[in-house]
XYZ file of C-alpha atoms in Angstrom:
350
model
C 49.594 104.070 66.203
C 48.212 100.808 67.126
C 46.009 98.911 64.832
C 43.270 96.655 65.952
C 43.686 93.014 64.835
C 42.495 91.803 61.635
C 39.663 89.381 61.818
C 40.052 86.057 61.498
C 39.617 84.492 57.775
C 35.827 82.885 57.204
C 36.082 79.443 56.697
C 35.034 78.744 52.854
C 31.270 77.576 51.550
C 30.305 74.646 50.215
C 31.896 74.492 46.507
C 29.224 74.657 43.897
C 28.301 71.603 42.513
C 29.010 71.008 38.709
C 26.600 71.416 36.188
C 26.773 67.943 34.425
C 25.866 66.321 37.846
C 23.076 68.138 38.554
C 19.461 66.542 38.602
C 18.591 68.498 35.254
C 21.605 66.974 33.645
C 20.919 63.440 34.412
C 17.183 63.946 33.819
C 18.694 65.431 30.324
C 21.099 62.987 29.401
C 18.584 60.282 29.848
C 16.295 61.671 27.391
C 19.271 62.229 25.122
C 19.601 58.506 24.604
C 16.669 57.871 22.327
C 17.328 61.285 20.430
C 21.095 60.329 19.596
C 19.863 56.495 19.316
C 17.789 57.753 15.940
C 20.763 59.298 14.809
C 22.862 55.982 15.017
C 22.836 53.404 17.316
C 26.422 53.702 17.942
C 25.407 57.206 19.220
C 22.831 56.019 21.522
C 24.831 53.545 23.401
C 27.461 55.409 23.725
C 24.864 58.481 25.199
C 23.016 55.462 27.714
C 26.521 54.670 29.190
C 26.865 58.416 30.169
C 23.666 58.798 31.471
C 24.084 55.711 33.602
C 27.143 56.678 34.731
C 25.660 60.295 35.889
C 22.501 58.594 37.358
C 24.689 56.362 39.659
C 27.766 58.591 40.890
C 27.729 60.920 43.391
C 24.056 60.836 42.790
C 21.202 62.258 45.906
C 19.007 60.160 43.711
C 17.934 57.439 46.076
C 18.390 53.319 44.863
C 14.810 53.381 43.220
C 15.059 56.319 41.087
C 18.401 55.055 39.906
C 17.088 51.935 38.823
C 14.021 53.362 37.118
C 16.272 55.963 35.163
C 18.315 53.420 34.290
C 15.537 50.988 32.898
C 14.063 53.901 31.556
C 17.091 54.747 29.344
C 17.505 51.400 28.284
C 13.806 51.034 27.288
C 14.261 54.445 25.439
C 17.190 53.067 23.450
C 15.131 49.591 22.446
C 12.512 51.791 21.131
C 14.170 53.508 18.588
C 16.763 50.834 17.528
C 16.073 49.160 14.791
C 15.532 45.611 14.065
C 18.139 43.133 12.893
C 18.136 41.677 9.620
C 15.805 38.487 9.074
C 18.380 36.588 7.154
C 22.213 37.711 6.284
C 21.819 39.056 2.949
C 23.918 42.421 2.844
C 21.652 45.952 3.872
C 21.939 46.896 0.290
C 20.226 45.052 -2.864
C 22.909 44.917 -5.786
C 21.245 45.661 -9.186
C 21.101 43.278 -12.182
C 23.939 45.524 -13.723
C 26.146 44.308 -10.680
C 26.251 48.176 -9.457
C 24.910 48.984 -5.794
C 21.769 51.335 -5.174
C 24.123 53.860 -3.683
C 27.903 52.990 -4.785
C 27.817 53.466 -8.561
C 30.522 51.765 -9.841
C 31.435 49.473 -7.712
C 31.155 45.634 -9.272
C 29.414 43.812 -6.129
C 31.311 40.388 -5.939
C 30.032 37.224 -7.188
C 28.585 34.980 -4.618
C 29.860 31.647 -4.564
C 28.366 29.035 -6.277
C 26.973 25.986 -4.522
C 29.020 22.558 -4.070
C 27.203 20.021 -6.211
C 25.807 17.208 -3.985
C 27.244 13.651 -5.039
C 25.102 11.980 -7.319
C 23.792 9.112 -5.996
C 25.389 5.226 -6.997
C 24.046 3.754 -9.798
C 22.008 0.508 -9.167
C 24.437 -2.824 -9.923
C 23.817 -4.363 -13.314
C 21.845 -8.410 -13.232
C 20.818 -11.081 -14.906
C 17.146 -10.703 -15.784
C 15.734 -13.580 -13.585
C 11.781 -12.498 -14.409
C 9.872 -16.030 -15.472
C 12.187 -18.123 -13.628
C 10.560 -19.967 -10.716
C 11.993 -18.493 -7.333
C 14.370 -20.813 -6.339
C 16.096 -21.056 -9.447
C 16.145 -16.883 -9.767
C 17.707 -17.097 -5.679
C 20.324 -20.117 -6.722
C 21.794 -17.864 -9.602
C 21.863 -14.987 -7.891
C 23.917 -15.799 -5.164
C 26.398 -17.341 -7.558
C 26.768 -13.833 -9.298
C 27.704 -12.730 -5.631
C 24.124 -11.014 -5.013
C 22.661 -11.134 -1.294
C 18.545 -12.180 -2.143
C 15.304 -11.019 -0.713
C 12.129 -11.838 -1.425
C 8.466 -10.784 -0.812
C 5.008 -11.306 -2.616
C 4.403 -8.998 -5.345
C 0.738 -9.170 -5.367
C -1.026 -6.811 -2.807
C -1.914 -10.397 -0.927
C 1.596 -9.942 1.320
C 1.662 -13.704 2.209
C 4.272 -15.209 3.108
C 6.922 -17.008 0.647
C 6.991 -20.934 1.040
C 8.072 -23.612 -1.136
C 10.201 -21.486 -3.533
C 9.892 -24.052 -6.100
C 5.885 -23.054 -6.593
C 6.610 -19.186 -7.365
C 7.855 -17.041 -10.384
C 9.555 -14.287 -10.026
C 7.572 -11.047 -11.691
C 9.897 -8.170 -10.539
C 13.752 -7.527 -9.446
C 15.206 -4.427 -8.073
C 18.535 -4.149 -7.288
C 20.943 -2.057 -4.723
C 23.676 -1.603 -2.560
C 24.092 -2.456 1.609
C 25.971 0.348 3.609
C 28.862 -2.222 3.618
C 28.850 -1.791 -0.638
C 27.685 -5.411 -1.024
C 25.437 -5.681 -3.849
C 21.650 -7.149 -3.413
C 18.601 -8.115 -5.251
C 15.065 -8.249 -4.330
C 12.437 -10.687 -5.853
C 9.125 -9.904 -5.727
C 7.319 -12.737 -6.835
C 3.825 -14.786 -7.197
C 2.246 -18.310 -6.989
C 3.469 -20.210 -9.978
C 0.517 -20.094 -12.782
C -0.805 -16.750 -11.134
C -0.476 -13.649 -13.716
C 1.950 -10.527 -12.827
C 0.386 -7.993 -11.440
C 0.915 -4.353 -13.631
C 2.868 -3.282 -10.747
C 5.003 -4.769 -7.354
C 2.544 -4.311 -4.557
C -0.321 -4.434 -6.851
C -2.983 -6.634 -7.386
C -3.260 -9.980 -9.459
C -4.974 -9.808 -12.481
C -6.915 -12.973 -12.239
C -8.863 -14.042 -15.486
C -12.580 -14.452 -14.421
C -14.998 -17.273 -15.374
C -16.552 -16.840 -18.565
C -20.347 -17.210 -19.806
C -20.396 -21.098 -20.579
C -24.097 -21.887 -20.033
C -25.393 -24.150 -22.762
C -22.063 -24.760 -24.152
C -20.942 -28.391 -24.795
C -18.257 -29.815 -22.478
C -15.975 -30.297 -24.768
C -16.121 -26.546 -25.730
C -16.623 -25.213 -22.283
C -13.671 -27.390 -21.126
C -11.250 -25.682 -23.768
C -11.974 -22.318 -22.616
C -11.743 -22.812 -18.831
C -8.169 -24.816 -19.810
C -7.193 -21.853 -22.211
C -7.133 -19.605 -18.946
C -4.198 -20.727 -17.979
C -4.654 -20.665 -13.937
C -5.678 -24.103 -13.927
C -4.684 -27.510 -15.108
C -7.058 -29.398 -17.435
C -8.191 -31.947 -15.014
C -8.716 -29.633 -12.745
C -12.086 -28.839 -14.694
C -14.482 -31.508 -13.531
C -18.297 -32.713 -14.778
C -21.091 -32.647 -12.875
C -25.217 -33.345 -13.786
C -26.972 -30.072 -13.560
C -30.140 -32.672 -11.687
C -29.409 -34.542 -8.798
C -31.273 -37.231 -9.907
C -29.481 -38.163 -13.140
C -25.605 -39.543 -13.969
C -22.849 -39.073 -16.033
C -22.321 -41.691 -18.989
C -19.151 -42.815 -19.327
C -16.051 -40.258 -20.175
C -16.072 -39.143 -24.388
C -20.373 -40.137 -24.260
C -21.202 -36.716 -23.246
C -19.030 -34.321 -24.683
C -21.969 -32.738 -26.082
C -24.047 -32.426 -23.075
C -24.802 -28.960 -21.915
C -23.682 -26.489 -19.257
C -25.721 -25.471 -16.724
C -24.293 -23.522 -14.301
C -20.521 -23.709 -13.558
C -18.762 -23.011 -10.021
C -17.224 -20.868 -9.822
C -20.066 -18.591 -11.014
C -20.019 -16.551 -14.139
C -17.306 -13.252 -13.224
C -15.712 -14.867 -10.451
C -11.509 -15.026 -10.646
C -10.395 -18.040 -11.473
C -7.346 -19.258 -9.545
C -4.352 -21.355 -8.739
C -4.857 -24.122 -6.954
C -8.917 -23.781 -7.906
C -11.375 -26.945 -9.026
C -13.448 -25.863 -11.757
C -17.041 -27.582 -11.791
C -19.149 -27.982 -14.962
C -23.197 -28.476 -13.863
C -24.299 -30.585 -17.269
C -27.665 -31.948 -18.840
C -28.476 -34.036 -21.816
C -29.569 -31.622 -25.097
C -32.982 -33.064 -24.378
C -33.654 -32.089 -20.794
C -32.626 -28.441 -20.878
C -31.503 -26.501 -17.817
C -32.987 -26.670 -14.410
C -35.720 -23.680 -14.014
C -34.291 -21.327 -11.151
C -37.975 -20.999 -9.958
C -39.014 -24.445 -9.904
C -40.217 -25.429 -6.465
C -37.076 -28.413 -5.501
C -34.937 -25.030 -5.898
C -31.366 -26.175 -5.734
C -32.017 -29.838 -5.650
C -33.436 -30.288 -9.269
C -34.799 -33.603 -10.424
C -35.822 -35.192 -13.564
C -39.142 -36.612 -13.926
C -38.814 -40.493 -12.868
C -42.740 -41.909 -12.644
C -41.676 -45.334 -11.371
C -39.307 -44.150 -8.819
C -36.748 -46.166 -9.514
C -33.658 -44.001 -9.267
C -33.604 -43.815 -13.315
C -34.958 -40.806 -15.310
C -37.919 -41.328 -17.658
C -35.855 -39.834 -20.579
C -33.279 -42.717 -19.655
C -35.329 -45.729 -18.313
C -36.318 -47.866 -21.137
C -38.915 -49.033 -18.452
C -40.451 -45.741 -17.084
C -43.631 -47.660 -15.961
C -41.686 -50.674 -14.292
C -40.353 -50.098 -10.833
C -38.253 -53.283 -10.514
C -36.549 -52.449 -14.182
C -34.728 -49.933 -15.439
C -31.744 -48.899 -17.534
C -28.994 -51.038 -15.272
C -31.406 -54.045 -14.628
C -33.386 -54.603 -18.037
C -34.376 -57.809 -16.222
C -35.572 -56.952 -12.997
C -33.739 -56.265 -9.819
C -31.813 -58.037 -7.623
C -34.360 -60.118 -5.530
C -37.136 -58.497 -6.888
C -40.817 -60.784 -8.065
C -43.084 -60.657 -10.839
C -42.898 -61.511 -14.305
C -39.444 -59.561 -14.655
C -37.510 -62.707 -12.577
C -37.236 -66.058 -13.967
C -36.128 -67.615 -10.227
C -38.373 -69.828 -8.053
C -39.627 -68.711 -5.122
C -38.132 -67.106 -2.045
C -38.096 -63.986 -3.746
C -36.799 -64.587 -6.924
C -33.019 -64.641 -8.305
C -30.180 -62.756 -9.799
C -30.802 -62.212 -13.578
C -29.115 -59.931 -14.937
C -27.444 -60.724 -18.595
C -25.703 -58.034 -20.105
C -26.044 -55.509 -16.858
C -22.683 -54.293 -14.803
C -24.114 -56.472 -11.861
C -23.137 -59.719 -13.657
């Protein structure tokens, strides 16, 4: 009996596509990445390299999707991991007993202890050079094999000349980089005081209160300052109009006024003036009406003060020409004519 032919074999279907490449899958293991990244972070990266790996093979997705999955994923992951450490102290605080939080038992090891820094050189030993005058305090110590500087001590900062004419106040010593040892002066005008510190200022003495003092007292205590030589402390008349005996004759006249003025510093290199009057005058009135030109009364106007003109009434006599002046007439010349003559016994003009 004849059979009728089989019919031919139905070519096969598309296979079924697996289920960890599906869209639900990817779309899955994407939002797995922050859930695992809570767990550990270890976890999480390990679950964002799987879902990038699904999201980009044998994906339909088109190039756009797959990058915003992948972004996606990766932002997911940042979320949730946490931050690093701010400094790189171990994650777990050991307790004062040595013993960690969690690890009872455990000894947590000692951290080492710092390296001690180097203490710094100690300053070379010196001669003490203070007092000395500068260029004597430079000459010795470059013989004991210093290198010298130099600067003013005061707060003045002038510049150092003629080391001869300054002491030396402070020293401070050192080192170069080369381990030569060095000095530094810092010095001031000779006969100037110290200051209390290098840099600082100089503690001139100031001009006493000398008004109505004698000279020869007022003279002492300007000298007894000790900025300025003796003779550096002059006389003056307190009235323009009178004159100085001779030197010694008016040791007890009276001060005046002095320049400088009472308070002012009294310095090297200054000239001290002492304004004097005779005991008999007193001082100048600071309201009288020739203000800073005082004069003593002189009626004959003769150049000579009453209080010292033995002729206050006589114009052609007075205390230097007891016989008349020098070509003067009247009764006061005992020369003929033309004017009269020199006479002048016993005056500084013969």
């Amino acid at each position: 009996m004849h059979r009728p032919p089989a019919p031919p074999p139905q070519p096969p279907g598309p296979a079924a596509p697996r289920r960890w490449l599906t869209t639900p899958a990817r779309v899955g293991f994407v939002l797995a990445v922050p859930v695992l990244g809570l767990v550990s972070p270890y976890l999480g990266f390990a679950a964002l390299v799987v879902a990038v790996v699904m999201v980009w093979r044998d994906s339909p997705w088109t190039k756009g999707a797959k990058v915003a999955a992948t972004v996606s994923a990766l932002g997911l992951l940042g979320a949730v991991a946490p931050d690093p450490p701010e400094d790189a102290t171990p994650a777990t605080v050991a307790r004062a007993d040595g013993r960690d939080a969690g690890t009872a038992g455990i000894t947590a090891p000692a951290s080492p202890s710092p390296s001690p820094s180097p203490s710094p050189r100690p300053r070379p030993a010196a001669a003490d050079y203070r007092g000395m005058s500068l260029d004597d305090a430079r000459e010795a110590a470059e013989a004991a094999g210093f290198g010298v500087d130099e600067h003013d001590a005061s707060d003045e900062d002038k510049s150092i000349m003629m080391r001869l004419n300054w002491t030396v106040c402070f020293q401070r010593t050192g080192w170069t980089s080369s381990g030569t040892r060095t000095i530094d002066f810092g010095a001031v005008k000779k006969g100037a005081p110290c200051p209390a510190a290098d840099g600082g200022a100089v503690p001139w003495p100031t001009m006493p209160d000398l008004v109505w003092k004698t000279w020869r007292t007022a003279h002492k205590e300007v000298a007894a300052l000790g900025t300025v030589p003796a003779d550096h402390v002059v006389a003056s008349t307190a009235y323009v109009n009178d004159q100085l005996p001779d030197e010694g004759e008016y040791d007890d006249w009276r001060v005046c006024a002095t320049d400088p003025a009472e308070g002012g510093d009294v310095t090297v290199d200054l000239w001290v003036t002492l304004e004097l009057t005779h005991p008999d005058n007193g001082c100048p009135d600071p309201d009288r009406e020739d203000g800073d030109r005082p004069r003593l009364s002189d009626r004959d106007d003769d150049g000579d003060p009453d209080y010292h003109d033995p002729f206050p009434g006589d114009r052609n006599r007075n205390s230097a020409f007891p016989n008349g002046l020098p070509g003067g007439s009247g009764d006061s010349s005992d020369g003929g004519g033309g004017g009269g003559g020199w006479n002048c016994p016993r005056t500084r003009w013969c």
